[in-house]
XYZ file of C-alpha atoms in Angstrom:
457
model
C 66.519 45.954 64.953
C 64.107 46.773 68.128
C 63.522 42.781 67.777
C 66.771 41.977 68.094
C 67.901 43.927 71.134
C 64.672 43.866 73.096
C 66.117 41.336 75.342
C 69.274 42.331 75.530
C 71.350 44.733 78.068
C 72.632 47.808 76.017
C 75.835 48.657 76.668
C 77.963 51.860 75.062
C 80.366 50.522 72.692
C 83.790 50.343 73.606
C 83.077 50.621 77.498
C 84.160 48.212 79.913
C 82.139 48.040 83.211
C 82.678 47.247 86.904
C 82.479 43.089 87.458
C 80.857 41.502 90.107
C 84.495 39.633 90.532
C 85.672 43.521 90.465
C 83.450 44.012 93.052
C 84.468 41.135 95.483
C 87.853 41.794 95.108
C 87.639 45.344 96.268
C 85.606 44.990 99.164
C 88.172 41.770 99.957
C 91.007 44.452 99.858
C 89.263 46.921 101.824
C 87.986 44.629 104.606
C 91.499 42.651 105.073
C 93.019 45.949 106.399
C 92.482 47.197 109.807
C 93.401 51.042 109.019
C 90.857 50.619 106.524
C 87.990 49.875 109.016
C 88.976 52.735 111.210
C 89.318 55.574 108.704
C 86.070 54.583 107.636
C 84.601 54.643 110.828
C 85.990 58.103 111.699
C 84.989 59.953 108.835
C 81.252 58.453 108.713
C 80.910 59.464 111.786
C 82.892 63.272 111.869
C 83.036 63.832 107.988
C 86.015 63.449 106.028
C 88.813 66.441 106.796
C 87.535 66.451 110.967
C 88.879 62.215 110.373
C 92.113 63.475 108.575
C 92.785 66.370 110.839
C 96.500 65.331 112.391
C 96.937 67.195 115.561
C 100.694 66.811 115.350
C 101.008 69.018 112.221
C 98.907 71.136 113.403
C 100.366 71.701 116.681
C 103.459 72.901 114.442
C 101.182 75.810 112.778
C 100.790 77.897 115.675
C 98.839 81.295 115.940
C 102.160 83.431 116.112
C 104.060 85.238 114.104
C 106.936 87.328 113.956
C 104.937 90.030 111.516
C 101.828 90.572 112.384
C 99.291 93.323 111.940
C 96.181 94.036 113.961
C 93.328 94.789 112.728
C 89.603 95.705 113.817
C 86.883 92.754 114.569
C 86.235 90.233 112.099
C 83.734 90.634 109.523
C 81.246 87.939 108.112
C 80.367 87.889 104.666
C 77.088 85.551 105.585
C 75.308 83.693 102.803
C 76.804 85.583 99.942
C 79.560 85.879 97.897
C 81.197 88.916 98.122
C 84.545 87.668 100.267
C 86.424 90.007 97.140
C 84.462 93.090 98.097
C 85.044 92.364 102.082
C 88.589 91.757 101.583
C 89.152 94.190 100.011
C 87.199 96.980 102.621
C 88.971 95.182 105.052
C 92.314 96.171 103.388
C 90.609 99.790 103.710
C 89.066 99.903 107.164
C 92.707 98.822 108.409
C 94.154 102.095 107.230
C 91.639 104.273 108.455
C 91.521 102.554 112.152
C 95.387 103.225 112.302
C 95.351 106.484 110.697
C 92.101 107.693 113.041
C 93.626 105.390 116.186
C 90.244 103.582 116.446
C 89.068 100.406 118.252
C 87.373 99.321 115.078
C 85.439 100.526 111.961
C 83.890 98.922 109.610
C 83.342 100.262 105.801
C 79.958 99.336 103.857
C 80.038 96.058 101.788
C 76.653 96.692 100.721
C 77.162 99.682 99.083
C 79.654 98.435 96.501
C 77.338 94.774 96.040
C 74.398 97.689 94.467
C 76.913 99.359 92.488
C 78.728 96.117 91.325
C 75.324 94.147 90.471
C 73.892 97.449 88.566
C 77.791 97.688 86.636
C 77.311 94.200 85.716
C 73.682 94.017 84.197
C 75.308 96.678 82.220
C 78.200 94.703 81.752
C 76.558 92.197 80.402
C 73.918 93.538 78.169
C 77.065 94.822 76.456
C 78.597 91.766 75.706
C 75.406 90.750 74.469
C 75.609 93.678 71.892
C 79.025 92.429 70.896
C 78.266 88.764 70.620
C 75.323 88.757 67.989
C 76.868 86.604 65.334
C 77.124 84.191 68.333
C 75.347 80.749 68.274
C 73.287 80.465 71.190
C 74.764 77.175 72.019
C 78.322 78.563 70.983
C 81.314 77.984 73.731
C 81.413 81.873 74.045
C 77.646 83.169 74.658
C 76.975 80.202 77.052
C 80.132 81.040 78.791
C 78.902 85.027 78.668
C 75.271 83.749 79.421
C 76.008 81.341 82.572
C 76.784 83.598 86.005
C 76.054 87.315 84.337
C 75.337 88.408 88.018
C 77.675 86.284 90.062
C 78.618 87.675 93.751
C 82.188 87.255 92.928
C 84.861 89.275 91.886
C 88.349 90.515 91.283
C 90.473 93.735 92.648
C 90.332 95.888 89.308
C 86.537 95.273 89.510
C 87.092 96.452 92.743
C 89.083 99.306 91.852
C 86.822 100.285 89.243
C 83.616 100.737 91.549
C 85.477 102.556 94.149
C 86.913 105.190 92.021
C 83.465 105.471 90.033
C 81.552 105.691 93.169
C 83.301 105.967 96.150
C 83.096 104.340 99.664
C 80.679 104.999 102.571
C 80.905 103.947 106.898
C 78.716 100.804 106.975
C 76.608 102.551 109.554
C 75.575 104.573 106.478
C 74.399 102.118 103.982
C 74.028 98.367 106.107
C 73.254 95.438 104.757
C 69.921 93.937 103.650
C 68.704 90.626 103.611
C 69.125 90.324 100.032
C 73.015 90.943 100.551
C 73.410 88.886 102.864
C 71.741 85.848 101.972
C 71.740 86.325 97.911
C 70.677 83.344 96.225
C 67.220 84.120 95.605
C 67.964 87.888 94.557
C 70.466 86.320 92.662
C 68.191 84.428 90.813
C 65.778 86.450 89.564
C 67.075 89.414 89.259
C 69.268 86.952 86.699
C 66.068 85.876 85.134
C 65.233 89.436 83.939
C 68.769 89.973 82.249
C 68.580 86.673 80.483
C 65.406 88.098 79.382
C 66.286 91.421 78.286
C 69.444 89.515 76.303
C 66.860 87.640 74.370
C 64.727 90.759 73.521
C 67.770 92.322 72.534
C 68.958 89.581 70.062
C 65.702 89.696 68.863
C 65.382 93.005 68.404
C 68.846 92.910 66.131
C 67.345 90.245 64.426
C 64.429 92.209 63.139
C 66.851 94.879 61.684
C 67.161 97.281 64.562
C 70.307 100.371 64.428
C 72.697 99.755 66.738
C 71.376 103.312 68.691
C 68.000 101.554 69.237
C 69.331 98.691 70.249
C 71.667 101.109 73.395
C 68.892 103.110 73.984
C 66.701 99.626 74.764
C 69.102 98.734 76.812
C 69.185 101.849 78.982
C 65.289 101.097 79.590
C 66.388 97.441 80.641
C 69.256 98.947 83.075
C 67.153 101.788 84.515
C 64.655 98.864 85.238
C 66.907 96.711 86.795
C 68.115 99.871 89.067
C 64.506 100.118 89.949
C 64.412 95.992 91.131
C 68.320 96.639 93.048
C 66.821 99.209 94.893
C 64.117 97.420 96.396
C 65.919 94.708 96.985
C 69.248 96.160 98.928
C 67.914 99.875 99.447
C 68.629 103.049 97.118
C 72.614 103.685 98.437
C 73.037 107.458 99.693
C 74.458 110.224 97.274
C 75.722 111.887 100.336
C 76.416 111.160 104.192
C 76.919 112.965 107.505
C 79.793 111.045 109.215
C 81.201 111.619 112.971
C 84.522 109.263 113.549
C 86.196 109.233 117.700
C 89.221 107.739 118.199
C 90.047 105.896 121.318
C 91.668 109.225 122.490
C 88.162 111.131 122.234
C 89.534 113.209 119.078
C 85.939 113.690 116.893
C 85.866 113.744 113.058
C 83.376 115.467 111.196
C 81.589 116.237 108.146
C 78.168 116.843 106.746
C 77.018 116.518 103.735
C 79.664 114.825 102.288
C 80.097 112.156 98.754
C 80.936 108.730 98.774
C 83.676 109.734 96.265
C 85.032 112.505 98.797
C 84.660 110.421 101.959
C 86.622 108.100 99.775
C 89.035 110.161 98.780
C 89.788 112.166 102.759
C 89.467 109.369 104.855
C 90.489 106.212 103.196
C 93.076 107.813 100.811
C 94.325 104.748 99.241
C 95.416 105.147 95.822
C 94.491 102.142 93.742
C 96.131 103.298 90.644
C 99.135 102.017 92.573
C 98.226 98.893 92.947
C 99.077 96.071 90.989
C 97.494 92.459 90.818
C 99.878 89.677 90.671
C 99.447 86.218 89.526
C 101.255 82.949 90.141
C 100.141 80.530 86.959
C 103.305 77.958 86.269
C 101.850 76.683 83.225
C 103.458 76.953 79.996
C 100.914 78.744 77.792
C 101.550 81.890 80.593
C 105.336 82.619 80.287
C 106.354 84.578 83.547
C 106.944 87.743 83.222
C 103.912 89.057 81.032
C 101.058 90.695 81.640
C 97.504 89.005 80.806
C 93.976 90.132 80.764
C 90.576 87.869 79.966
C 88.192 88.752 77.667
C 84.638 89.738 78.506
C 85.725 89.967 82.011
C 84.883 92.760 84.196
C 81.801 94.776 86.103
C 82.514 98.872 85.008
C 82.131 99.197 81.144
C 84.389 102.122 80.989
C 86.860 100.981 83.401
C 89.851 99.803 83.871
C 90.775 96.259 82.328
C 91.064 93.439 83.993
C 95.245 93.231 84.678
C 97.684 90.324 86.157
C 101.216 90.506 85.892
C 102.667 86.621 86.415
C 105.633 86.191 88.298
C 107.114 83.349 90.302
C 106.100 82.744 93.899
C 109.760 83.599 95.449
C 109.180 87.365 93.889
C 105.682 87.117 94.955
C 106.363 86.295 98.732
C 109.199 88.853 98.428
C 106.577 91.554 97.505
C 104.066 90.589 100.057
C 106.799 90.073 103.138
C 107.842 93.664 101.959
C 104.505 95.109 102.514
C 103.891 93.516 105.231
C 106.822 94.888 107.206
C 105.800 98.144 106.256
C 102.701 97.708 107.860
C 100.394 97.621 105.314
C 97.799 93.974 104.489
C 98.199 92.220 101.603
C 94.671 91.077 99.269
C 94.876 87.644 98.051
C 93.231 85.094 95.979
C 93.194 81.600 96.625
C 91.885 77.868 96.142
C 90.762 77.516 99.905
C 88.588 74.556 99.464
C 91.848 72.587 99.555
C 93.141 71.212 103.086
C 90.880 73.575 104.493
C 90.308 72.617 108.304
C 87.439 75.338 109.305
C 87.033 74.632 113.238
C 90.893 74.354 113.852
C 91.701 77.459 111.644
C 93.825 75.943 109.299
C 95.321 75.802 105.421
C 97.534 72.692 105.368
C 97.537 69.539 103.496
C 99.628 67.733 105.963
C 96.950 69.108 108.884
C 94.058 68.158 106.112
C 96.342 64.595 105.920
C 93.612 63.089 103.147
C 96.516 61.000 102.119
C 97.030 59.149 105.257
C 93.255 58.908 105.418
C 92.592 57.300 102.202
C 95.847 55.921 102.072
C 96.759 57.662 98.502
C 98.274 60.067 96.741
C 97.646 63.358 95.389
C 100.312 64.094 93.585
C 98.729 67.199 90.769
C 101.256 69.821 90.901
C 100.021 73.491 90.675
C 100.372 73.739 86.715
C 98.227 70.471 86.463
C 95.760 71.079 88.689
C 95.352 74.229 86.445
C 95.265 72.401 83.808
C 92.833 69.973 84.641
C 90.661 72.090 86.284
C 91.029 70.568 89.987
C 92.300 73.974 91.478
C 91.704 77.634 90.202
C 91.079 80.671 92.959
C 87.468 80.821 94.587
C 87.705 83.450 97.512
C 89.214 86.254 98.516
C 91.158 86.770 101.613
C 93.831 88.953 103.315
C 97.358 88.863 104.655
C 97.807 90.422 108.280
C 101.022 88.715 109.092
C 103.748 86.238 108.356
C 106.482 84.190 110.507
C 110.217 84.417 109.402
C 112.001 81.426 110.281
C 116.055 81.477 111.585
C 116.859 80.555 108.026
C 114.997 84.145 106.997
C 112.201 82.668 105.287
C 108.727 82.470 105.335
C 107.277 78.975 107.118
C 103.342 80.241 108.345
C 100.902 83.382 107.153
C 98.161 84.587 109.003
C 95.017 85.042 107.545
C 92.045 87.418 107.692
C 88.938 85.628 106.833
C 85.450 86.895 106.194
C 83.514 84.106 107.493
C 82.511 85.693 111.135
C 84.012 85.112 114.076
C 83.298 81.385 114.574
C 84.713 80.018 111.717
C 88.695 79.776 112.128
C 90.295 81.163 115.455
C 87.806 84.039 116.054
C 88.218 84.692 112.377
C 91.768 83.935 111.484
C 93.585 81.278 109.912
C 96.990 80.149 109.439
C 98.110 78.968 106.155
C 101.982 76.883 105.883
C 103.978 77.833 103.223
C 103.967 74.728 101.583
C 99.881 75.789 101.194
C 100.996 79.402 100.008
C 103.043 78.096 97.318
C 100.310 75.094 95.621
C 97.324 77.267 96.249
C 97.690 81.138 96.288
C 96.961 82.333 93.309
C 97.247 86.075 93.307
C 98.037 88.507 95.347
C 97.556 92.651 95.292
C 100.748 95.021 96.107
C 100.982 98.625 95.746
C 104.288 99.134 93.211
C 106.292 100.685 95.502
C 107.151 97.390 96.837
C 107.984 95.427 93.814
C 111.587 95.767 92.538
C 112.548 98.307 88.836
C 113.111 95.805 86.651
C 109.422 93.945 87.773
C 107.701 97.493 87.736
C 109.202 97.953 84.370
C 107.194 94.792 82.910
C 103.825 96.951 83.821
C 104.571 98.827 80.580
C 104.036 96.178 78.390
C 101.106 95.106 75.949
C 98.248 92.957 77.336
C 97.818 89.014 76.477
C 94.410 88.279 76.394
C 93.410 85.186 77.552
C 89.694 83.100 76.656
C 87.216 83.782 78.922
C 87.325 80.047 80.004
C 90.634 80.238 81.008
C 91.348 79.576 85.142
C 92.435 83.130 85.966
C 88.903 84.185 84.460
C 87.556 82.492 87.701
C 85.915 85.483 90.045
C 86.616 85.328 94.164
């Protein structure tokens, strides 16, 4: 047989390749059409989106709005993922700096990134424990064993670390270099829980009790404590604080617990809130409530919950909050017609279309489906514009990028964006309507952990 093919091209059976008549032919087509030549030469030369940026639609997404909350400086996430954790303090620091009439305050992202990496290790090393039957090469343990330290997250995780261990003034607990560029903490502090899963699935192989087995693990967490706190800092059990508004009124208190500062000063109750997802696709009837297996940071905590409605309830919720003068956290795809200098979400501003002269015509259920589109980051909702016909046409948009990425922070997304790539959104109860608070009660769907809303911000 190696005789008879040594000569030969190999080819995979039943594949068809690319001509050199193929070939002709498209570069004929391309070259025979002038808007051809200058797209091309625009986005060599700027990049893609800066050549498909149309200044007339964007001209009609204006920085105004008819609701719109202020808020302190913008904040800026760096090299890191943590836009979840950010956006969510920032839905925090707003209610103190209105409640304490500052000029701005800032609450310590670094401070829930220890907690969060140290409740995931742990996290983890569980799932191990309950995934020993599993084939290494199994869908599930690679899935478990891929990102087991991941800056991302969701708002329950959220939740669950503040009311385990409070909140604390970033001027308390700042960041390090490890939080804010994290890839190479990332990776090796990775390393040594991939590690300590193998030693573990060895030790169950050799016959160890499940106690041994909890109690090695508590030597592998206390371990990894030892490696966070080098890295970011050992976080403060307890904090002196001073706070002066802008009308020289002082705050004070010594002594006092992340959980308490938590609890007197922010005074957000999470338990009221309520994460709500918008996934049109027909193996997630509206209506129910979901969860997603082995997902989560706090062992003991609170399960990951989403209750899916449509988008019109959705907005209603969010436009409802907003007028009572309270931000909205949201999830989203914002990789899609994303223009980053001009500040906005749009894909007739991002006009790829007109620029490649196709179409991209994936609806939201699809692009599910097919895994083009799930969220990826974590922003919030300061304000909205309500049209003469009553309804919504722009949002404005908090990002966590610093100050020079948008317009001095912000964004504006069109509706039209809201509606094909918002994915969830976070709204105290009090704002939803009695029949949708009356679907809370019901029993959780659990979804694969593969499944899009498993995604982390």
């Amino acid at each position: 047989m190696a005789k008879d093919t040594k000569d030969k091209k190999l080819t995979v059976a039943g594949y068809k390749g690319i001509s050199t008549e193929n070939l002709e032919s498209f570069s004929k087509d391309f070259n025979k059409d002038r808007a051809n030549l200058i797209a091309a030469n625009a986005a060599v030369k700027s990049g893609v989106l800066e050549a498909a940026a149309d200044y007339g639609r964007i001209g009609e997404l204006p920085m105004s709005f008819s609701i719109d909350l202020k808020q302190g400086k913008i904040t800026n996430q760096k090299a890191s993922g943590r836009c979840w954790l950010f956006s969510a303090l920032n839905t925090m620091r707003f209610e103190i700096i209105h409640k304490y009439n500052l000029d701005n305050f800032e609450l310590s992202q670094n401070y829930l990134f220890f907690y969060d990496k140290l409740e995931k290790a742990n996290f983890y090393l569980e799932s191990i424990l309950k995934t020993l039957d599993e084939p290494v090469d199994g869908r599930l343990y690679s899935f478990i064993n891929a990102a087991p330290l991941g800056d991302g997250g969701q708002w329950d995780m959220f939740a669950n670390l503040v009311e385990k261990y409070g909140v604390v003034p970033k001027e308390s607990y700042d960041d390090a270099a490890s939080s804010t560029s994290s890839r190479w903490f990332d990776q090796y502090l990775t390393t040594k829980l991939r590690e300590d899963a193998y030693k573990l699935r060895t030790l169950a192989t050799e016959g160890k009790k499940k106690s041994e087995l909890e109690k090695e693990k508590t030597k592998m967490i206390s371990e990894f404590y030892r490696m966070l706190c080098i890295s970011l800092g050992e976080p403060p059990k307890k904090i002196d604080f001073t706070l002066r508004s802008k009308d020289d009124e002082v705050y004070q208190d010594f002594g006092i617990t992340p959980q308490d500062f938590y609890k007197k000063y922010v005074g957000m109750k999470l338990s009221n809130y309520v994460s709500i997802i918008n996934a049109p696709t027909d193996d997630k009837p509206f209506g129910k409530l979901y969860t997603v297996k082995f997902l989560g940071n706090v062992a003991e905590g609170k399960p990951i919950t989403y209750l899916n409605l449509k988008m019109k309830e959705i907005k209603k919720a969010v436009i409802a909050q907003l007028k009572d003068g309270h931000p909205v956290w949201f999830g989203s795809d914002c990789s899609k017609y994303s223009l980053r200098k001009e500040g906005v979400f749009d894909k007739k501003a991002a006009n790829l279309e007109q620029l490649y002269d196709v179409k991209f015509g994936m609806d939201k259920s699809e692009s599910l489906i097919y895994g083009d589109s799930a969220m990826n980051h974590a922003m919030v909702i300061l304000g909205v514009n309500i049209n003469e016909d009553g309804k919504p046409d722009r949002w404005r948009i908090e990002n966590s990028w610093g100050k020079d990425a948008g317009k001095d922070g912000y964004y504006v997304a069109s509706d039209e964006w809201f509606d094909d790539y918002v994915y969830q959104v976070v709204i105290n109860k009090k704002y939803l309507s009695k029949d949708t608070k009356e679907l809370l009660n019901q029993q959780l769907i659990e979804l694969e952990p593969w499944d899009p809303f498993g995604t982390l911000a």
